[in-house]
Tab-separated table of C-alpha atoms in Angstrom:
chain	number	residue	atom	x	y	z
A	1	MET	CA	-0.039	-0.072	-0.089
A	2	LEU	CA	1.263	3.517	-0.880
A	3	SER	CA	0.246	7.038	-0.339
A	4	GLY	CA	1.647	10.467	-0.206
A	5	ILE	CA	0.727	13.980	0.651
A	6	GLN	CA	2.138	17.262	-0.656
A	7	PRO	CA	4.042	19.452	1.953
A	8	SER	CA	2.466	22.622	0.342
A	9	GLY	CA	0.961	23.551	3.660
A	10	ASP	CA	0.575	22.350	7.161
A	11	LEU	CA	-1.215	19.043	7.746
A	12	HIS	CA	-4.789	19.662	8.773
A	13	LEU	CA	-7.629	17.659	10.296
A	14	GLY	CA	-9.085	16.562	6.964
A	15	ASN	CA	-5.752	14.901	5.994
A	16	TYR	CA	-5.580	13.397	9.345
A	17	LEU	CA	-9.196	12.001	9.484
A	18	GLY	CA	-9.365	11.163	5.747
A	19	ALA	CA	-6.085	9.446	5.449
A	20	ILE	CA	-3.321	9.358	8.115
A	21	LYS	CA	-5.365	8.418	11.205
A	22	ASN	CA	-6.088	4.919	9.463
A	23	TRP	CA	-2.748	4.403	8.018
A	24	GLY	CA	-0.882	3.259	11.108
A	25	SER	CA	-3.022	0.070	11.772
A	26	ARG	CA	-2.480	-1.122	8.144
A	27	ALA	CA	1.223	-1.899	8.800
A	28	GLU	CA	0.032	-5.237	10.226
A	29	GLU	CA	-1.487	-6.327	6.982
A	30	PHE	CA	0.457	-4.472	4.168
A	31	ASP	CA	3.879	-3.368	3.404
A	32	CYS	CA	3.385	0.343	3.571
A	33	TYR	CA	5.028	3.275	1.865
A	34	TYR	CA	4.321	6.829	2.833
A	35	PHE	CA	6.090	9.885	1.316
A	36	MET	CA	6.241	13.689	1.212
A	37	ALA	CA	5.281	14.507	-2.214
A	38	ASP	CA	7.689	17.553	-2.657
A	39	LEU	CA	8.240	17.228	-6.360
A	40	HIS	CA	4.442	17.758	-7.001
A	41	THR	CA	4.523	20.605	-4.537
A	42	ILE	CA	6.733	22.679	-6.978
A	43	THR	CA	4.007	22.939	-9.759
A	44	VAL	CA	3.096	26.052	-7.697
A	45	ARG	CA	5.802	28.600	-6.631
A	46	GLN	CA	7.009	27.821	-3.228
A	47	VAL	CA	9.327	29.782	-0.635
A	48	PRO	CA	12.254	27.368	-0.543
A	49	ALA	CA	12.870	27.608	3.260
A	50	ASP	CA	9.210	26.973	3.862
A	51	LEU	CA	9.113	23.946	1.801
A	52	ARG	CA	12.105	22.464	3.346
A	53	ARG	CA	10.610	23.162	6.904
A	54	ARG	CA	7.062	21.889	5.959
A	55	THR	CA	8.561	18.706	4.480
A	56	LEU	CA	10.238	17.741	7.938
A	57	GLU	CA	7.316	18.878	9.792
A	58	GLN	CA	5.230	16.630	7.908
A	59	LEU	CA	7.464	13.663	8.326
A	60	ALA	CA	7.538	14.238	12.211
A	61	GLN	CA	3.614	14.654	12.053
A	62	TYR	CA	3.412	11.441	10.270
A	63	ILE	CA	5.329	9.559	13.015
A	64	ALA	CA	3.411	11.341	15.649
A	65	CYS	CA	0.204	10.188	14.113
A	66	GLY	CA	1.222	6.551	14.621
A	67	LEU	CA	3.364	5.667	11.591
A	68	ASP	CA	6.069	3.728	13.037
A	69	PRO	CA	9.353	3.948	10.967
A	70	GLU	CA	10.277	0.520	11.962
A	71	LYS	CA	6.974	-0.806	10.377
A	72	ASN	CA	6.234	1.719	7.585
A	73	THR	CA	8.682	3.111	4.920
A	74	LEU	CA	8.701	6.934	5.347
A	75	PHE	CA	10.588	8.892	2.664
A	76	ILE	CA	10.867	12.180	0.836
A	77	GLN	CA	9.771	11.801	-2.890
A	78	SER	CA	12.673	13.758	-4.281
A	79	HIS	CA	15.219	11.632	-2.352
A	80	VAL	CA	14.207	8.691	-4.647
A	81	PRO	CA	15.265	9.919	-8.244
A	82	ALA	CA	13.314	6.963	-9.835
A	83	HIS	CA	10.122	9.008	-9.389
A	84	ALA	CA	11.178	11.578	-11.819
A	85	GLU	CA	12.804	9.133	-14.115
A	86	LEU	CA	9.717	6.996	-14.540
A	87	GLY	CA	7.613	10.210	-14.530
A	88	TRP	CA	9.147	11.316	-17.790
A	89	ILE	CA	8.816	7.883	-19.282
A	90	LEU	CA	5.071	7.552	-18.477
A	91	ASN	CA	4.637	11.040	-19.856
A	92	CYS	CA	5.283	9.217	-23.222
A	93	TYR	CA	2.446	6.655	-22.477
A	94	THR	CA	-0.033	9.289	-21.233
A	95	MET	CA	-2.427	10.794	-23.877
A	96	PHE	CA	-2.841	14.616	-24.050
A	97	GLY	CA	-6.542	14.155	-24.170
A	98	GLU	CA	-6.272	12.210	-20.731
A	99	LEU	CA	-4.439	14.808	-19.013
A	100	SER	CA	-6.685	17.609	-20.424
A	101	ARG	CA	-9.642	15.926	-18.707
A	102	MET	CA	-8.057	15.975	-15.218
A	103	THR	CA	-10.257	18.153	-13.150
A	104	GLN	CA	-7.654	19.134	-10.654
A	105	PHE	CA	-5.534	20.594	-13.436
A	106	LYS	CA	-8.458	22.778	-14.474
A	107	ASP	CA	-8.929	23.945	-10.866
A	108	LYS	CA	-5.407	24.624	-10.295
A	109	ALA	CA	-4.901	26.346	-13.621
A	110	ALA	CA	-7.809	28.624	-12.836
A	111	LYS	CA	-6.339	29.497	-9.377
A	112	HIS	CA	-2.790	30.175	-10.641
A	113	ALA	CA	-3.572	31.551	-14.058
A	114	ASP	CA	-0.029	33.458	-14.055
A	115	ASN	CA	1.904	29.926	-13.714
A	116	VAL	CA	-0.036	27.271	-15.771
A	117	ASN	CA	3.322	25.345	-16.270
A	118	GLY	CA	3.966	22.057	-18.039
A	119	GLY	CA	4.475	20.273	-14.645
A	120	LEU	CA	0.888	21.346	-13.504
A	121	PHE	CA	-0.449	19.596	-16.707
A	122	THR	CA	1.557	16.322	-16.625
A	123	TYR	CA	1.754	15.800	-12.909
A	124	PRO	CA	-0.715	12.952	-13.151
A	125	SER	CA	2.184	11.112	-14.991
A	126	LEU	CA	4.370	11.601	-12.153
A	127	MET	CA	1.638	10.496	-9.794
A	128	ALA	CA	1.252	7.326	-11.820
A	129	ALA	CA	5.053	6.870	-11.465
A	130	ASP	CA	4.874	7.331	-7.652
A	131	ILE	CA	2.281	4.480	-7.568
A	132	LEU	CA	3.571	2.045	-10.103
A	133	LEU	CA	7.148	2.060	-8.971
A	134	TYR	CA	6.243	0.106	-5.811
A	135	GLN	CA	3.849	-2.289	-7.466
A	136	PRO	CA	1.068	-1.685	-4.820
A	137	ASP	CA	-2.276	-3.368	-4.391
A	138	LEU	CA	-3.934	-0.597	-2.960
A	139	VAL	CA	-3.882	3.185	-2.994
A	140	PRO	CA	-5.661	4.902	-0.318
A	141	VAL	CA	-7.114	8.178	-1.735
A	142	GLY	CA	-9.741	10.801	-1.229
A	143	HIS	CA	-12.608	10.769	-3.643
A	144	ASP	CA	-10.941	13.842	-5.291
A	145	GLN	CA	-7.911	11.845	-6.141
A	146	LYS	CA	-9.853	8.786	-7.392
A	147	GLN	CA	-9.593	10.259	-11.074
A	148	HIS	CA	-5.879	10.017	-10.950
A	149	VAL	CA	-5.753	6.538	-9.755
A	150	GLU	CA	-7.935	5.570	-12.774
A	151	LEU	CA	-5.517	7.399	-15.048
A	152	THR	CA	-2.726	5.187	-13.386
A	153	ARG	CA	-4.663	2.218	-14.101
A	154	ASN	CA	-5.145	3.051	-17.795
A	155	VAL	CA	-1.399	3.961	-18.218
A	156	ALA	CA	-0.303	0.744	-16.547
A	157	GLN	CA	-2.639	-1.347	-18.717
A	158	ARG	CA	-1.466	0.342	-21.848
A	159	PHE	CA	2.050	-0.154	-20.901
A	160	ASN	CA	1.429	-3.784	-20.080
A	161	HIS	CA	-0.451	-4.326	-23.323
A	162	ILE	CA	2.714	-3.334	-25.259
A	163	TYR	CA	5.501	-4.796	-23.221
A	164	GLY	CA	3.973	-7.438	-21.198
A	165	ASP	CA	3.266	-7.752	-17.505
A	166	VAL	CA	5.453	-4.942	-16.320
A	167	PHE	CA	3.163	-3.072	-13.750
A	168	LYS	CA	0.728	-4.344	-11.200
A	169	VAL	CA	-2.532	-2.511	-11.887
A	170	PRO	CA	-3.529	-1.017	-8.430
A	171	GLU	CA	-7.015	-0.556	-6.985
A	172	PRO	CA	-8.137	2.781	-5.156
A	173	TYR	CA	-8.790	2.279	-1.597
A	174	ILE	CA	-11.421	4.895	-0.134
A	175	PRO	CA	-12.207	4.290	3.518
A	176	GLU	CA	-15.866	4.698	4.295
A	177	THR	CA	-15.628	6.549	7.599
A	178	GLY	CA	-13.939	10.201	7.750
A	179	ALA	CA	-12.985	10.135	4.122
A	180	ARG	CA	-14.202	13.720	3.429
A	181	VAL	CA	-13.988	16.309	5.861
A	182	MET	CA	-15.651	19.524	4.819
A	183	SER	CA	-14.663	23.157	5.635
A	184	LEU	CA	-15.911	24.653	8.820
A	185	ASN	CA	-17.041	27.836	7.081
A	186	ALA	CA	-18.039	26.370	3.753
A	187	PRO	CA	-19.555	22.923	4.370
A	188	ASP	CA	-20.055	22.444	0.580
A	189	SER	CA	-16.227	22.530	0.154
A	190	LYS	CA	-13.652	20.127	1.287
A	191	MET	CA	-11.562	21.234	4.111
A	192	SER	CA	-8.398	22.838	2.551
A	193	LYS	CA	-5.334	24.852	3.785
A	194	SER	CA	-6.320	27.423	1.002
A	195	MET	CA	-9.356	28.422	3.088
A	196	PRO	CA	-7.622	28.784	6.565
A	197	GLU	CA	-10.632	29.991	8.493
A	198	GLY	CA	-12.471	26.775	7.864
A	199	CYS	CA	-9.444	24.575	8.134
A	200	VAL	CA	-8.282	23.015	11.465
A	201	PHE	CA	-4.371	22.355	11.449
A	202	LEU	CA	-2.811	19.541	13.409
A	203	MET	CA	-0.305	21.781	15.258
A	204	GLU	CA	-2.653	24.634	15.793
A	205	LYS	CA	-3.015	26.297	19.271
A	206	PRO	CA	-6.090	24.867	21.037
A	207	GLU	CA	-7.563	28.319	21.432
A	208	ASP	CA	-7.395	28.894	17.794
A	209	ILE	CA	-9.021	25.518	17.079
A	210	GLN	CA	-11.873	26.392	19.518
A	211	ARG	CA	-12.328	29.650	17.959
A	212	LYS	CA	-12.957	28.042	14.520
A	213	PHE	CA	-15.334	25.538	15.866
A	214	LYS	CA	-17.371	28.274	17.591
A	215	ARG	CA	-17.677	30.072	14.159
A	216	ALA	CA	-18.374	26.979	12.131
A	217	ILE	CA	-21.413	27.193	9.847
A	218	THR	CA	-24.327	25.049	10.817
A	219	ASP	CA	-27.445	25.757	8.879
A	220	SER	CA	-30.400	28.417	8.744
A	221	ASP	CA	-32.979	25.618	9.600
A	222	THR	CA	-35.506	26.819	12.257
A	223	GLU	CA	-35.190	23.386	13.654
A	224	ARG	CA	-31.965	23.895	15.468
A	225	CYS	CA	-31.257	20.340	16.398
A	226	VAL	CA	-28.203	18.106	16.059
A	227	ARG	CA	-29.345	15.726	13.312
A	228	TYR	CA	-27.501	13.822	10.691
A	229	ASP	CA	-28.966	15.163	7.443
A	230	PRO	CA	-26.065	15.819	5.057
A	231	GLU	CA	-28.542	16.989	2.220
A	232	HIS	CA	-30.412	19.632	4.403
A	233	LYS	CA	-28.042	20.131	7.255
A	234	PRO	CA	-24.363	19.901	5.718
A	235	GLY	CA	-22.840	22.093	8.391
A	236	VAL	CA	-24.255	19.998	11.300
A	237	ALA	CA	-23.591	16.546	9.335
A	238	ASN	CA	-19.839	17.772	8.944
A	239	LEU	CA	-19.505	18.646	12.741
A	240	MET	CA	-21.019	15.278	13.473
A	241	SER	CA	-18.755	13.406	11.194
A	242	ILE	CA	-15.724	15.044	12.858
A	243	TYR	CA	-17.040	14.288	16.295
A	244	SER	CA	-17.701	10.657	15.463
A	245	ALA	CA	-14.334	10.347	14.041
A	246	VAL	CA	-12.335	11.519	17.121
A	247	THR	CA	-14.726	9.985	19.776
A	248	GLY	CA	-15.829	6.697	18.019
A	249	GLU	CA	-19.404	7.594	18.763
A	250	SER	CA	-22.329	6.654	16.329
A	251	TYR	CA	-24.434	9.291	14.628
A	252	GLU	CA	-27.269	7.986	16.819
A	253	ARG	CA	-25.372	8.317	19.905
A	254	ILE	CA	-24.299	11.709	19.069
A	255	GLU	CA	-27.799	12.724	18.315
A	256	ALA	CA	-29.010	11.242	21.681
A	257	GLU	CA	-26.249	13.031	23.473
A	258	PHE	CA	-26.990	16.432	22.222
A	259	ASP	CA	-30.849	16.155	22.211
A	260	GLY	CA	-32.254	19.284	23.230
A	261	CYS	CA	-29.045	21.207	22.985
A	262	GLY	CA	-28.613	24.140	20.676
A	263	TYR	CA	-25.581	24.667	18.390
A	264	GLY	CA	-24.118	27.008	20.971
A	265	GLN	CA	-23.341	23.881	23.166
A	266	PHE	CA	-22.649	21.531	20.283
A	267	LYS	CA	-19.895	23.210	18.453
A	268	PRO	CA	-17.763	23.876	21.467
A	269	ARG	CA	-18.091	20.346	22.518
A	270	VAL	CA	-16.812	19.256	19.079
A	271	GLY	CA	-14.085	21.740	19.216
A	272	GLU	CA	-13.022	20.372	22.829
A	273	ALA	CA	-12.939	16.727	21.459
A	274	VAL	CA	-10.805	17.643	18.453
A	275	ILE	CA	-8.379	19.567	20.692
A	276	GLU	CA	-7.918	16.701	23.100
A	277	HIS	CA	-7.652	14.190	20.279
A	278	LEU	CA	-4.831	16.274	18.559
A	279	ARG	CA	-3.039	17.124	21.730
A	280	PRO	CA	-0.650	13.986	22.097
A	281	ILE	CA	0.103	14.295	18.249
A	282	ARG	CA	1.048	17.967	18.599
A	283	GLU	CA	3.143	17.310	21.555
A	284	GLU	CA	4.877	14.359	19.997
A	285	ALA	CA	5.474	16.113	16.876
A	286	SER	CA	7.219	18.881	18.629
A	287	ARG	CA	9.467	16.436	20.405
A	288	ILE	CA	10.473	14.513	17.231
A	289	LEU	CA	11.221	17.915	15.440
A	290	ALA	CA	13.773	18.825	18.040
A	291	ASP	CA	15.636	15.622	17.549
A	292	LYS	CA	17.055	16.460	14.153
A	293	ALA	CA	19.338	13.450	14.274
A	294	TYR	CA	16.623	11.009	14.538
A	295	LEU	CA	14.450	12.684	11.947
A	296	GLU	CA	17.407	12.538	9.363
A	297	SER	CA	17.932	8.800	10.136
A	298	VAL	CA	14.252	8.118	9.401
A	299	TYR	CA	14.309	9.719	6.132
A	300	LYS	CA	17.699	8.428	4.948
A	301	SER	CA	16.793	4.795	5.745
A	302	GLY	CA	13.225	5.376	4.209
A	303	ALA	CA	14.821	6.576	0.972
A	304	GLU	CA	17.220	3.588	0.856
A	305	LYS	CA	14.454	1.104	1.121
A	306	ALA	CA	12.195	2.950	-1.182
A	307	SER	CA	14.955	3.280	-3.782
A	308	TYR	CA	15.754	-0.491	-3.705
A	309	THR	CA	12.042	-1.096	-4.547
A	310	ALA	CA	11.561	1.600	-6.858
A	311	ASN	CA	14.942	0.708	-8.814
A	312	LYS	CA	13.849	-2.828	-9.342
A	313	THR	CA	10.668	-1.684	-11.349
A	314	LEU	CA	12.728	1.105	-13.100
A	315	ARG	CA	15.283	-1.364	-14.409
A	316	LYS	CA	12.579	-3.574	-15.817
A	317	VAL	CA	10.922	-0.742	-17.448
A	318	TYR	CA	14.307	0.607	-18.938
A	319	LYS	CA	14.749	-2.859	-20.471
A	320	LYS	CA	11.429	-3.301	-21.798
A	321	ILE	CA	11.350	-0.032	-23.801
A	322	GLY	CA	14.834	-0.502	-25.238
A	323	LEU	CA	17.134	1.758	-23.112
A	324	VAL	CA	20.741	0.488	-22.587
A	325	ALA	CA	21.307	-1.009	-19.062
A	326	ARG	CA	23.363	1.146	-16.802
């Protein structure tokens, strides 16, 4: 199993509940590879010092969220050159029309109209390389990334049709619970660092987290009750989903717990539950970041293991397409 997140901003509650929270337990069942997708990040202009800082902070937060480096391969994407090498090769097996249909390209091109670069257009090919290098069975993704996994499958099948059985064709893995956390101030949009007031960051101060939950959008319904109804009460449903994810309570139990309570009581309680859930993560991540030697040992050993696996696939690809062996 393989997955990666861009260090283009601080990790937030959506990243954690939608993905990272569930990753740790999978190490008993899968050989897991998790990486900081720093090469993807530079399709948008970055402040170099901030990118380096966020990459290491993300690694520390991965570990603090329960990803044991002894059981999972944790690495920085740019430390494994095979990603960029296979990314170029797969560019040559990905059709222009396929890339043109990628909804994330259209969205990002609209947001960054002054920098619609080639990397922004072809990054799904690099994402396909990220995946196919490790021959994974499953790729845990959010709903918004499912299109990219489908493209990866198409490219792998096309390549295999030409050259034989080279790539394992992976399946997207979308967890049922907590898969899509919405913005606190725009519950029709996914929680995103691009809308910071509606986004809760893992390393955020407790008082700032509570302030955001108190200001969270609920609904304009005259029936101001806590009830799970995503269609008519999306804001309340989002808060219930978050509360359920951090407490383990069912929606029925949550409705009963807050029966007769107004939103003025419900929203701070959700905030308190999130703060307490994130507290040990924040404290552990801070401790790990202070130990630079340990952090360096993790990403170096992770890159060595990832490179060993990735290079086996890359050598096979080079041979199949006719490149002279190194």
